Every structure is written in C-alpha cells, then in structure tokens.
CSV table of C-alpha atoms in Angstrom, one decimal:
chain,number,residue,atom,x,y,z
C,1,MET,CA,47.6,-22.7,25.2
C,2,ALA,CA,46.7,-25.0,22.6
C,3,PHE,CA,43.8,-23.1,22.0
C,4,ALA,CA,45.6,-19.5,21.9
C,5,GLY,CA,45.4,-19.3,18.2
C,6,ARG,CA,41.8,-20.0,17.5
C,7,PRO,CA,40.4,-16.5,18.4
C,8,ARG,CA,42.6,-14.9,15.5
C,9,ALA,CA,42.0,-17.9,13.2
C,10,ALA,CA,38.2,-17.4,13.5
C,11,LEU,CA,38.5,-13.9,13.1
C,12,LEU,CA,40.5,-14.4,9.8
C,13,LEU,CA,37.8,-16.9,8.8
C,14,TRP,CA,35.0,-14.7,9.3
C,15,ARG,CA,36.6,-12.0,7.2
C,16,LEU,CA,37.1,-14.5,4.4
C,17,SER,CA,33.5,-15.7,4.9
C,18,GLY,CA,32.3,-12.0,4.7
C,19,ARG,CA,34.2,-11.4,1.6
C,20,LEU,CA,33.2,-14.6,0.1
C,21,ARG,CA,29.2,-13.7,1.0
C,22,ALA,CA,29.7,-10.3,-0.5
C,23,TRP,CA,31.4,-11.8,-3.7
C,24,ARG,CA,28.7,-14.2,-4.3
C,25,GLY,CA,26.4,-11.1,-4.0
C,26,LEU,CA,28.2,-9.5,-6.5
C,27,CYS,CA,28.1,-12.6,-8.6
C,28,ALA,CA,24.2,-12.7,-8.0
C,29,LEU,CA,23.8,-9.2,-9.2
C,30,ALA,CA,25.8,-10.1,-12.3
C,31,MET,CA,23.6,-13.1,-13.2
C,32,ALA,CA,20.3,-11.8,-12.1
C,33,ARG,CA,17.8,-10.3,-14.7
C,34,PRO,CA,18.1,-6.8,-15.6
C,35,ARG,CA,16.5,-4.6,-12.8
C,36,CYS,CA,14.2,-1.7,-13.3
C,37,PHE,CA,13.0,0.6,-11.2
C,38,ALA,CA,9.8,2.9,-11.1
C,39,LEU,CA,10.5,6.6,-9.3
C,40,GLU,CA,7.6,8.6,-8.4
C,41,LEU,CA,8.3,12.3,-9.2
C,42,ARG,CA,6.4,15.3,-7.2
C,43,ASP,CA,4.0,15.6,-9.8
C,44,CYS,CA,2.8,11.7,-9.4
C,45,THR,CA,4.3,10.7,-12.8
C,46,LEU,CA,6.8,7.9,-13.0
C,47,ALA,CA,10.5,8.1,-14.4
C,48,HIS,CA,11.6,4.4,-15.4
C,49,PHE,CA,15.2,3.5,-15.4
C,50,ALA,CA,17.2,0.4,-15.5
C,51,LEU,CA,20.7,-0.7,-14.6
C,52,GLY,CA,23.5,-2.2,-16.8
C,53,ALA,CA,21.4,-3.9,-19.5
C,54,GLU,CA,21.2,-1.8,-22.8
C,55,GLY,CA,18.6,-3.5,-24.8
C,56,SER,CA,16.0,-0.8,-24.6
C,57,HIS,CA,15.6,2.0,-27.2
C,58,ALA,CA,13.8,4.2,-24.7
C,59,ARG,CA,15.0,7.9,-24.8
C,60,PRO,CA,16.7,9.4,-21.8
C,61,ASP,CA,14.5,11.0,-19.3
C,62,PRO,CA,16.1,14.3,-18.4
C,63,ARG,CA,14.3,14.2,-15.0
C,64,LEU,CA,16.5,11.3,-13.7
C,65,ALA,CA,19.7,13.4,-14.4
C,66,GLU,CA,18.2,16.3,-12.0
C,67,LEU,CA,17.4,13.8,-9.4
C,68,LEU,CA,20.1,11.3,-9.5
C,69,GLY,CA,23.1,13.3,-10.6
C,70,PRO,CA,25.2,16.5,-9.4
C,71,PRO,CA,25.0,18.7,-7.8
C,72,GLY,CA,23.5,16.8,-5.2
C,73,ARG,CA,23.4,13.1,-4.4
C,74,SER,CA,20.8,10.4,-4.5
C,75,TYR,CA,20.6,7.2,-2.6
C,76,SER,CA,18.2,4.2,-3.1
C,77,LEU,CA,17.1,2.1,-0.3
C,78,CYS,CA,15.0,-0.9,-1.2
C,79,VAL,CA,13.9,-3.7,1.2
C,80,PRO,CA,14.9,-7.3,0.5
C,81,ALA,CA,12.1,-8.9,-1.8
C,82,ALA,CA,9.9,-11.6,0.1
C,83,ALA,CA,8.5,-14.7,-1.7
C,84,ASP,CA,5.2,-13.6,-2.7
C,85,GLY,CA,3.5,-16.8,-1.1
C,86,ASP,CA,5.4,-16.6,2.0
C,87,CYS,CA,2.9,-14.2,4.3
C,88,GLY,CA,5.4,-14.2,7.0
C,89,ALA,CA,8.2,-12.5,4.9
C,90,ARG,CA,5.6,-10.4,3.3
C,91,VAL,CA,4.4,-9.2,6.4
C,92,GLN,CA,8.1,-8.6,7.9
C,93,ALA,CA,9.2,-6.9,4.6
C,94,ALA,CA,5.9,-4.4,4.9
C,95,ARG,CA,7.2,-3.7,8.5
C,96,VAL,CA,10.8,-2.9,7.3
C,97,HIS,CA,9.4,-0.7,4.7
C,98,GLN,CA,7.1,1.3,7.1
C,99,ASN,CA,10.0,1.5,9.6
C,100,LEU,CA,12.5,3.1,6.8
C,101,GLN,CA,10.0,5.7,5.8
C,102,ARG,CA,9.1,6.8,9.2
C,103,GLN,CA,13.1,7.1,10.0
C,104,LEU,CA,13.7,8.6,6.5
C,105,ARG,CA,11.0,11.5,7.3
C,106,SER,CA,13.0,12.5,10.7
C,107,ASP,CA,16.4,14.1,11.4
C,108,PRO,CA,18.7,14.4,9.9
C,109,PHE,CA,17.2,13.6,6.9
C,110,GLN,CA,14.1,16.4,6.9
C,111,ARG,CA,16.5,18.5,4.7
C,112,CYS,CA,16.4,15.7,1.9
C,113,GLN,CA,13.7,14.8,-0.8
C,114,LEU,CA,11.9,11.6,-0.4
C,115,HIS,CA,10.4,9.6,-3.2
C,116,ARG,CA,8.7,6.4,-3.7
C,117,LEU,CA,11.0,4.1,-5.5
C,118,LEU,CA,10.1,0.4,-6.7
C,119,CYS,CA,12.8,-1.9,-8.1
C,120,TYR,CA,11.5,-4.9,-10.3
C,121,CYS,CA,12.3,-7.3,-12.8
C,122,PRO,CA,10.4,-7.0,-16.2
C,123,GLY,CA,8.3,-9.7,-17.0
C,124,SER,CA,8.3,-11.5,-13.8
C,125,GLN,CA,5.1,-10.9,-12.4
C,126,ALA,CA,5.4,-9.9,-8.5
C,127,GLN,CA,8.7,-11.9,-7.9
C,128,GLY,CA,11.6,-10.0,-6.8
C,129,MET,CA,9.8,-7.1,-6.3
C,130,GLN,CA,11.5,-4.5,-3.8
C,131,HIS,CA,9.6,-1.6,-2.4
C,132,GLY,CA,11.5,1.2,-1.2
C,133,PHE,CA,12.6,5.2,-1.4
C,134,LEU,CA,15.1,7.3,-3.0
C,135,LEU,CA,16.6,9.9,-0.7
C,136,ARG,CA,18.1,13.0,-2.4
C,137,ASP,CA,20.2,15.2,-0.7
C,138,PRO,CA,20.5,18.6,-2.6
C,139,CYS,CA,23.7,19.6,-0.8
C,140,ASP,CA,25.4,16.0,-1.2
C,141,CYS,CA,26.3,16.4,2.5
C,142,LEU,CA,28.8,13.6,4.1
C,143,ASP,CA,26.7,13.4,7.2
C,144,THR,CA,23.8,12.2,5.1
C,145,ARG,CA,25.6,9.3,4.0
C,146,ARG,CA,27.3,8.8,7.5
C,147,ALA,CA,23.5,8.9,9.0
C,148,LEU,CA,21.9,6.4,6.3
C,149,LEU,CA,24.8,3.9,7.3
C,150,GLU,CA,24.1,4.2,10.9
C,151,LEU,CA,20.5,3.8,10.3
C,152,LEU,CA,21.0,0.6,8.3
C,153,GLY,CA,23.3,-0.7,10.8
C,154,ARG,CA,20.2,-0.7,13.3
C,155,PHE,CA,18.4,-3.2,10.8
C,156,GLN,CA,18.9,-7.0,11.8
C,157,GLU,CA,21.0,-8.5,8.7
C,158,ALA,CA,18.5,-10.5,7.1
C,159,GLU,CA,16.0,-7.7,7.1
C,160,ARG,CA,18.3,-4.7,6.1
C,161,PRO,CA,17.4,-2.7,3.2
C,162,HIS,CA,19.9,-2.5,0.2
C,163,LEU,CA,21.7,0.6,0.0
C,164,GLY,CA,22.5,2.0,-3.8
C,165,GLU,CA,24.4,5.4,-4.3
C,166,PHE,CA,24.1,7.4,-7.6
C,167,GLU,CA,27.1,9.1,-9.1
C,168,ALA,CA,28.1,10.8,-12.1
C,169,ASP,CA,31.6,10.0,-13.8
C,170,SER,CA,33.5,12.7,-15.7
C,171,GLN,CA,31.6,12.2,-19.1
C,172,GLY,CA,28.3,12.9,-17.1
C,173,VAL,CA,27.2,9.1,-17.1
C,174,LEU,CA,25.1,8.0,-14.2
C,175,TRP,CA,26.3,4.9,-12.2
C,176,GLN,CA,25.0,3.2,-8.9
C,177,ARG,CA,26.8,1.6,-6.6
C,178,VAL,CA,25.6,-1.0,-4.2
C,179,TRP,CA,26.8,-1.4,-0.8
C,180,VAL,CA,26.5,-4.2,2.0
C,181,LEU,CA,27.3,-3.5,5.6
C,182,GLN,CA,29.6,-6.0,7.7
C,183,GLU,CA,31.4,-5.5,11.0
C,184,SER,CA,34.3,-4.3,9.4
C,185,GLY,CA,32.8,-1.5,7.6
C,186,GLN,CA,30.9,-1.1,4.2
C,187,LEU,CA,31.8,-3.2,1.1
C,188,GLN,CA,30.9,-2.4,-2.7
C,189,VAL,CA,28.8,-5.4,-4.1
C,190,GLY,CA,28.0,-4.1,-7.3
C,191,CYS,CA,28.3,-1.1,-9.8
C,192,ALA,CA,25.7,-0.8,-12.6
C,193,ARG,CA,24.9,2.0,-15.3
C,194,VAL,CA,21.6,3.8,-15.0
C,195,LEU,CA,20.2,3.6,-18.4
C,196,PRO,CA,16.6,4.5,-19.6
C,197,THR,CA,14.0,2.0,-20.2
C,198,LEU,CA,10.5,2.0,-21.4
C,199,GLU,CA,7.4,2.1,-19.1
C,200,PRO,CA,6.0,-1.2,-18.8
C,201,PRO,CA,2.2,-1.6,-20.3
C,202,LEU,CA,1.0,-2.2,-16.4
C,203,HIS,CA,2.4,-0.9,-13.3
C,204,PRO,CA,4.7,-3.6,-11.9
C,205,VAL,CA,2.5,-3.7,-8.6
C,206,VAL,CA,-0.8,-4.5,-10.5
C,207,PRO,CA,-0.2,-8.4,-10.4
C,208,HIS,CA,0.8,-8.2,-6.8
C,209,LEU,CA,-2.5,-6.5,-5.8
C,210,LEU,CA,-4.6,-9.6,-5.1
C,211,SER,CA,-2.0,-11.0,-2.6
C,212,SER,CA,-1.2,-7.9,-1.0
C,213,VAL,CA,-3.9,-5.4,-0.5
C,214,VAL,CA,-6.8,-6.6,-2.2
C,215,PHE,CA,-7.7,-10.2,-0.8
C,216,ARG,CA,-10.0,-12.3,-3.3
C,217,ASP,CA,-11.2,-14.7,-0.3
C,218,LEU,CA,-11.2,-15.0,3.4
C,219,ASP,CA,-8.7,-17.5,3.8
C,220,THR,CA,-6.0,-15.3,2.0
C,221,ALA,CA,-6.6,-12.3,4.7
C,222,ARG,CA,-6.8,-14.8,7.5
C,223,ALA,CA,-3.3,-15.9,6.6
C,224,ILE,CA,-1.9,-12.4,6.7
C,225,LEU,CA,-3.4,-11.7,10.5
C,226,GLU,CA,-2.3,-15.0,11.6
C,227,THR,CA,1.5,-14.3,11.2
C,228,CYS,CA,0.8,-11.2,13.2
C,229,MET,CA,-0.4,-12.9,16.4
C,230,SER,CA,2.6,-12.7,18.3
C,231,SER,CA,3.3,-9.2,17.7
C,232,ILE,CA,-0.4,-7.8,17.6
C,233,PRO,CA,-2.5,-9.2,20.4
C,234,GLU,CA,-5.6,-8.2,18.7
C,235,ALA,CA,-5.1,-10.0,15.6
C,236,ARG,CA,-5.8,-13.1,17.9
C,237,ALA,CA,-8.9,-11.5,18.9
C,238,VAL,CA,-10.2,-10.7,15.5
C,239,LEU,CA,-9.6,-14.0,13.8
C,240,ASP,CA,-11.6,-15.4,17.1
C,241,VAL,CA,-14.8,-13.3,16.0
C,242,VAL,CA,-14.0,-14.5,12.2
C,243,ASP,CA,-14.0,-18.2,13.6
C,244,LYS,CA,-17.6,-17.7,15.2
C,245,CYS,CA,-18.9,-16.9,12.0
C,246,PRO,CA,-20.4,-19.4,9.4
C,247,ARG,CA,-18.2,-20.1,6.4
C,248,GLN,CA,-21.2,-19.8,3.9
C,249,VAL,CA,-23.7,-17.3,4.4
C,250,GLN,CA,-26.7,-16.3,1.9
C,251,ARG,CA,-29.1,-13.2,2.7
C,252,GLY,CA,-32.4,-13.2,3.5
C,253,LYS,CA,-35.7,-12.3,1.8
C,254,PHE,CA,-35.0,-8.6,2.1
C,255,PRO,CA,-32.7,-6.3,0.1
C,256,VAL,CA,-29.2,-5.3,0.9
C,257,ILE,CA,-28.0,-1.9,0.2
C,258,ALA,CA,-24.6,-0.7,0.6
C,259,ILE,CA,-23.7,3.0,0.9
C,260,GLU,CA,-20.1,3.8,-0.1
C,261,GLY,CA,-18.4,7.4,-0.3
C,262,LEU,CA,-15.4,9.4,0.8
C,263,ASP,CA,-15.3,10.9,4.3
C,264,ALA,CA,-17.6,14.0,4.9
C,265,THR,CA,-19.7,13.1,1.6
C,266,GLY,CA,-22.6,12.5,4.3
C,267,LYS,CA,-22.6,8.7,4.5
C,268,THR,CA,-23.1,8.6,8.2
C,269,THR,CA,-26.5,11.3,8.0
C,270,VAL,CA,-27.7,9.2,4.9
C,271,THR,CA,-27.5,5.8,6.2
C,272,GLN,CA,-29.1,6.8,9.5
C,273,ALA,CA,-32.0,8.7,7.8
C,274,VAL,CA,-32.7,5.8,5.1
C,275,SER,CA,-32.6,3.2,7.6
C,276,LYS,CA,-35.1,5.1,9.7
C,277,SER,CA,-37.2,5.7,6.5
C,278,LEU,CA,-37.4,1.9,5.3
C,279,LYS,CA,-37.4,0.5,8.9
C,280,ALA,CA,-34.3,-1.3,7.9
C,281,ALA,CA,-31.0,-2.8,9.9
C,282,LEU,CA,-28.0,-0.5,9.9
C,283,LEU,CA,-24.7,-2.3,9.7
C,284,TYR,CA,-20.9,-0.9,9.7
C,285,SER,CA,-18.0,-1.9,8.0
C,286,PRO,CA,-15.8,-2.7,10.2
C,287,PRO,CA,-18.4,-4.0,12.7
C,288,SER,CA,-18.9,-2.6,16.1
C,289,CYS,CA,-17.2,-6.0,17.6
C,290,ILE,CA,-13.7,-5.2,16.2
C,291,GLY,CA,-14.2,-1.6,15.9
C,292,GLN,CA,-12.3,-0.9,19.1
C,293,TRP,CA,-9.3,-2.1,17.5
C,294,ARG,CA,-9.4,0.0,14.4
C,295,LYS,CA,-6.6,2.4,15.4
C,296,THR,CA,-4.5,-0.5,16.5
C,297,PHE,CA,-4.4,-1.9,12.8
C,298,ASP,CA,-4.8,1.6,11.2
C,299,ASP,CA,-0.9,2.3,12.2
C,300,GLU,CA,0.1,-0.8,10.7
C,301,PRO,CA,1.6,-1.5,7.1
C,302,THR,CA,-1.2,-1.5,4.5
C,303,ILE,CA,-1.2,-5.5,3.9
C,304,ILE,CA,-2.1,-5.8,7.7
C,305,LYS,CA,-4.5,-3.0,7.7
C,306,ARG,CA,-6.4,-4.2,4.6
C,307,ALA,CA,-6.4,-7.9,6.0
C,308,PHE,CA,-8.1,-6.3,8.9
C,309,TYR,CA,-10.7,-4.3,7.1
C,310,SER,CA,-11.5,-7.5,4.8
C,311,LEU,CA,-12.1,-9.7,7.6
C,312,GLY,CA,-14.2,-7.0,8.9
C,313,ASN,CA,-16.5,-7.2,5.7
C,314,TYR,CA,-16.8,-11.5,6.4
C,315,ILE,CA,-18.0,-10.6,10.0
C,316,VAL,CA,-20.2,-8.1,8.6
C,317,ALA,CA,-21.3,-10.5,6.1
C,318,SER,CA,-23.0,-12.9,8.8
C,319,GLU,CA,-24.5,-9.9,10.4
C,320,ILE,CA,-26.1,-9.2,7.2
C,321,ALA,CA,-27.6,-12.7,6.6
C,322,LYS,CA,-29.4,-12.8,10.1
C,323,ALA,CA,-30.5,-9.3,9.6
C,324,SER,CA,-31.8,-9.5,6.1
C,325,ALA,CA,-34.2,-12.7,7.2
C,326,GLU,CA,-36.1,-9.8,9.4
C,327,SER,CA,-35.9,-6.7,7.3
C,328,PRO,CA,-33.9,-4.7,4.7
C,329,VAL,CA,-30.3,-3.9,5.6
C,330,ILE,CA,-28.3,-0.5,4.9
C,331,VAL,CA,-24.4,-0.9,5.2
C,332,ASP,CA,-22.4,1.7,5.8
C,333,ARG,CA,-19.2,0.8,3.7
C,334,PHE,CA,-18.5,-2.6,2.5
C,335,TRP,CA,-15.8,-4.4,0.4
C,336,HIS,CA,-15.4,-1.5,-2.2
C,337,SER,CA,-14.1,0.8,0.4
C,338,THR,CA,-11.6,-1.7,1.7
C,339,ALA,CA,-10.3,-2.7,-2.1
C,340,THR,CA,-10.4,1.2,-3.4
C,341,TYR,CA,-8.2,2.4,-0.4
C,342,GLY,CA,-5.8,-0.5,-0.9
C,343,ILE,CA,-5.5,-0.1,-4.6
C,344,ALA,CA,-4.7,3.9,-4.3
C,345,THR,CA,-2.1,3.4,-1.5
C,346,GLU,CA,-0.3,0.6,-3.0
C,347,LEU,CA,-0.2,2.0,-6.8
C,348,SER,CA,2.6,4.8,-7.0
C,349,GLY,CA,1.8,7.6,-9.6
C,350,GLY,CA,-1.4,8.9,-11.0
C,351,LEU,CA,-4.5,7.8,-12.5
C,352,GLN,CA,-3.0,6.4,-15.5
C,353,HIS,CA,-1.2,3.9,-13.6
C,354,LEU,CA,-4.6,2.2,-12.2
C,355,PRO,CA,-5.3,-1.3,-13.4
C,356,PRO,CA,-7.4,-0.8,-16.4
C,357,ALA,CA,-11.0,-1.3,-16.5
C,358,HIS,CA,-12.6,-4.9,-16.2
C,359,HIS,CA,-9.0,-6.0,-14.0
C,360,PRO,CA,-10.0,-9.0,-11.7
C,361,VAL,CA,-9.2,-6.4,-8.8
C,362,TYR,CA,-12.2,-4.7,-9.1
C,363,GLN,CA,-14.4,-7.8,-9.0
C,364,TRP,CA,-16.3,-8.8,-5.9
C,365,PRO,CA,-14.9,-11.7,-4.1
C,366,GLY,CA,-16.5,-15.0,-5.0
C,367,ASP,CA,-17.0,-16.1,-1.1
C,368,LEU,CA,-18.4,-12.7,0.2
C,369,LEU,CA,-22.2,-12.0,0.6
C,370,LYS,CA,-23.0,-9.9,-2.3
C,371,PRO,CA,-25.2,-6.5,-1.7
C,372,ASP,CA,-28.3,-6.1,-4.0
C,373,LEU,CA,-27.4,-2.5,-4.6
C,374,VAL,CA,-24.4,-0.3,-4.2
C,375,LEU,CA,-24.8,3.4,-4.1
C,376,LEU,CA,-21.9,5.8,-3.9
C,377,LEU,CA,-22.1,9.3,-2.8
C,378,THR,CA,-20.1,11.8,-4.5
C,379,MET,CA,-19.3,15.6,-4.1
C,380,SER,CA,-16.9,18.4,-5.4
C,381,PRO,CA,-13.4,18.1,-3.6
C,382,GLU,CA,-13.7,21.6,-2.1
C,383,GLU,CA,-17.0,20.9,-0.5
C,384,ARG,CA,-15.8,17.8,0.8
C,385,ALA,CA,-13.0,19.5,2.4
C,386,GLN,CA,-15.1,22.1,3.8
C,387,ARG,CA,-17.1,19.7,5.5
C,388,LEU,CA,-14.1,17.9,6.9
C,389,ARG,CA,-12.9,21.1,8.3
C,390,ASP,CA,-16.4,22.3,9.7
C,391,ARG,CA,-16.5,18.7,11.4
C,392,GLY,CA,-13.4,19.3,13.4
C,393,LEU,CA,-13.0,15.4,14.0
C,394,GLU,CA,-9.4,13.6,14.3
C,395,GLN,CA,-8.4,12.1,10.9
C,396,THR,CA,-6.8,8.8,9.8
C,397,ARG,CA,-3.9,9.0,7.9
C,398,GLU,CA,-5.8,8.1,5.0
C,399,GLU,CA,-8.3,10.8,5.4
C,400,ALA,CA,-5.6,13.2,5.8
C,401,GLU,CA,-4.1,12.2,2.4
C,402,LEU,CA,-7.4,12.5,0.8
C,403,GLU,CA,-7.5,16.1,1.9
C,404,ALA,CA,-4.1,16.7,1.2
C,405,ASN,CA,-3.1,15.0,-2.0
C,406,SER,CA,-5.8,15.4,-4.7
C,407,VAL,CA,-4.3,12.6,-6.7
C,408,PHE,CA,-4.8,9.8,-4.2
C,409,ARG,CA,-8.5,11.0,-3.8
C,410,GLN,CA,-8.8,10.9,-7.6
C,411,LYS,CA,-7.4,7.1,-7.6
C,412,VAL,CA,-9.8,6.1,-4.8
C,413,GLU,CA,-12.8,7.8,-6.9
C,414,LEU,CA,-11.8,6.2,-10.2
C,415,SER,CA,-11.4,2.9,-8.6
C,416,TYR,CA,-14.8,3.1,-7.0
C,417,ARG,CA,-16.3,3.8,-10.5
C,418,ARG,CA,-14.5,0.7,-12.0
C,419,MET,CA,-16.0,-1.7,-9.5
C,420,GLU,CA,-18.2,-4.4,-10.7
C,421,ASN,CA,-20.2,-7.0,-10.0
C,422,PRO,CA,-21.7,-5.4,-8.2
C,423,GLY,CA,-20.8,-1.7,-9.7
C,424,CYS,CA,-21.6,1.6,-7.8
C,425,LEU,CA,-24.5,3.5,-8.6
C,426,GLU,CA,-23.3,7.5,-8.1
C,427,VAL,CA,-25.6,10.0,-6.4
C,428,ASP,CA,-24.4,13.6,-6.2
C,429,ALA,CA,-24.5,14.8,-2.2
C,430,SER,CA,-24.0,18.0,-2.8
C,431,PRO,CA,-27.6,19.3,-2.2
C,432,SER,CA,-29.3,19.9,1.0
C,433,ARG,CA,-29.6,16.6,3.1
C,434,GLU,CA,-33.4,16.5,2.6
C,435,LYS,CA,-33.0,16.5,-1.1
C,436,VAL,CA,-30.1,13.8,-1.1
C,437,LEU,CA,-32.5,11.7,1.1
C,438,GLN,CA,-35.2,11.9,-1.2
C,439,THR,CA,-33.0,10.8,-4.5
C,440,VAL,CA,-31.6,7.7,-2.5
C,441,LEU,CA,-34.9,6.8,-1.4
C,442,GLY,CA,-35.9,7.0,-4.9
C,443,LEU,CA,-33.3,5.0,-6.2
C,444,ILE,CA,-33.9,2.2,-3.8
C,445,ARG,CA,-37.6,2.3,-4.1
C,446,ASN,CA,-37.4,2.1,-7.8
C,447,THR,CA,-35.0,-0.9,-7.7
C,448,PHE,CA,-37.0,-2.6,-5.0
C,449,GLN,CA,-40.8,-2.4,-5.6
C,450,ASP,CA,-41.8,-3.5,-2.3
C,451,LEU,CA,-40.3,-1.0,-0.4
C-alpha cells in the first residue's frame, strides 16, 4: 500500500516532463537562427520564404499565398537535421525521408499535391538543414490532418519528422504552427509568421554535396556503407571486395578511355565495337563482381546508392590498372556518371540552381585513377526516348525520371558538360551506328597516335 500513489505520481511527472520538453522546444525555436525554406514548384522553380524574421526586403511571392493559404490547407513535414559529420545519423535521416515520401504518395494522400521542401539556416553551410515535403490539400479536409498525425505517430520519437501547419488569419497574413506528438495528443510548440526572403546566391544544398552524394575519396564513401552493414547485408560484401583492392593504383602504358552518356545513347554498342576494333579490354562500372547487388542499392536513399556506385568506381580502377598494362582499356561509365546523377537528384529546382562551373563538385577525386580521355555520347531527347521505348527493358527509377522529367535530364547533361580534370568530349550519337563508331575511333586515334 505504501507504493499505491506511485503510478499516479509517475503519470503526473511524465506529463510535466512532456510539457517541459515542449517548452524547451518552443524556447529553442525562439532562440534559433531564422529558418528559411526553399519550396520546389511544379515548373521546377524555387519559392523561398522565412519564418518570423523581418530583416529581408524581398518582395512577397504571390505563388506562396496560392500554395500555403486558403481555400486549401498546406502542411510541412521536415526530417530532423543530422550532424554533417555523423554518417549514421545522416543515413538514418535519409531513410526516414525516403519512408516519408513513400507514405505521402500513397492513400489517403493521393488527392493532395506533394512538393519538395528544404529547410535551412542562411549562411550556415549544411548545418541544420532539413529535407522534407509540403503537402497541399486543396479541399482542406480534416481527414488529411488526422491521417498525417497517425502517420507521424508511426515514426520512432527520435526520428519523427516535424509537422508544420499553415493558415491565414483574418487579415490574410500567413502563419506556420509547429506541432509535436505526445502520448496525450499533439502539442503546439511554435508559431511564426511566413515572410518573403531573398533567394541565396547558391542553392542551400550545394555545400552539402561533397559529403552526401559526390564523395571526394574512398574513405568518405566507405564510411557510409559501413553504417549500413546491419540493415543491408550486401554492404558488407561490397566492402570486402573494396578491401581486397590496392589503395594506390596507376594505369599501365596503354591509354584508358571512358565512354559516358545517358541511357539509350548507344554506350553498349559503341563500347563493344570500339573495344573490338582496338583490341582493348572492356570494363564496366559498377563492375560485375558487385553488379549482382545493384538492384538492392538502387532502392536505397540517394546517399547510400551513390556510396555504392562510388566504391564501384574504385574497384573498377584496380581492374583498369591491371588491364592497361596489357592493352588499351574502354570503360563503360565511370566517376562522371556517379557524380552527375547524384547532383541532379539531390538539388531541387532547375538548371539555374546547379553548382556554378568550376565548382569543386565537378573535379575528379584525387585518389581515383583518372582516364586519359572521356567521351560523352549525346542525342536529342526525342530520339533517346524512342530508343528507350524500342529497347523495352525494365527501367530504374533514375532512367524513368530521365524520360519523364526533362528538367532532371537537362541537369544531368549540364553536369556532364561542367566536369573537369578530365572534362568530357561530346560525340553526337544520333547518326548511324557505323558513323558514330567511326567518329569515336577517329577521336581516339587522333588523341593516341599509337593506336
């Protein structure tokens, strides 16, 4: 009987601690640096807005009132930021983001509009950045709000996305209310006015690229897959192959030519024909020794997928070093593909938001064997799309997006053209196979007189 009062006391203490946590969250929001958001619109432009801080003399963006205000209702869902140096936290945040996206694309949210949303602190590089979504319910249905709360309740507490709700007051001023979930229900921990803000000189994700999708060295990519070994058994197998490769490799006396290009531009046909004509070794990235796990990693978040492809490049480099001692080497895709697809996937918005020319993200990694020549096969989007349809093979998500999303395709193509050290030499792949082959062979023989 002496302990009969403890359950009630514990319940009261739990409720008090919950309110205290909420109050601390509210204080943290009030004391934090101004938060800004980059919202991707249907035309792949970005609309920027801030919360609660005047200070900017930007003009109001009428598109925001249409997306955030009545007659519909909008919700922001952002994944808690992970420390930039903490691989495990960044991988976990990417998984939560991917899971959230899948849920928001299914019932009961299919009638809603879904937009990419990025939350960031101006001038803080990648620290505090949160990836998420804006869900626009054109009917302002209460069922949508209930479904969102149920969805968030299924996430673990430490990983639960933040939920913001936008509404307009009687004067038409937009506000965002921030909610947290507790056992006793939802609790508001913040309310801030939505204000226009100037677009930053660089896309907020750009400083983050070299640690998230374009890995500058083997160790950075390796650290990502190390964090996945408990959840992806194939990660351990990939790392075992990587560890058997020598760290420092150099090509032999024969030249190394990498052939790049979007899907259906004729890379397979050209690489095989060139290899046969030059009696050259033909290698692929990712290599066959890990190619069996490609589908597994293609279904993972971008940071994991790009780490897999990056490590594949280092495995190929060891194969190139051996093969180039005996003959010329033709490589079907190499580092440029890994980088360009990663950049185009990670950055929201259009071409104008890509990193500027000569940015470090376009530079070849210092610890990766470098090809002597990189040829980029190009053709019109209409002809490439027709070839894809004629080919009739199953497409990856990226291949499907290349065909359906012209802006994504253009971002990949422009990223290819901005690559440096080495850059890409473009080849028009639209003519007949024979003519393309002769053009490619001519470029190679003009570069390497001994071939």
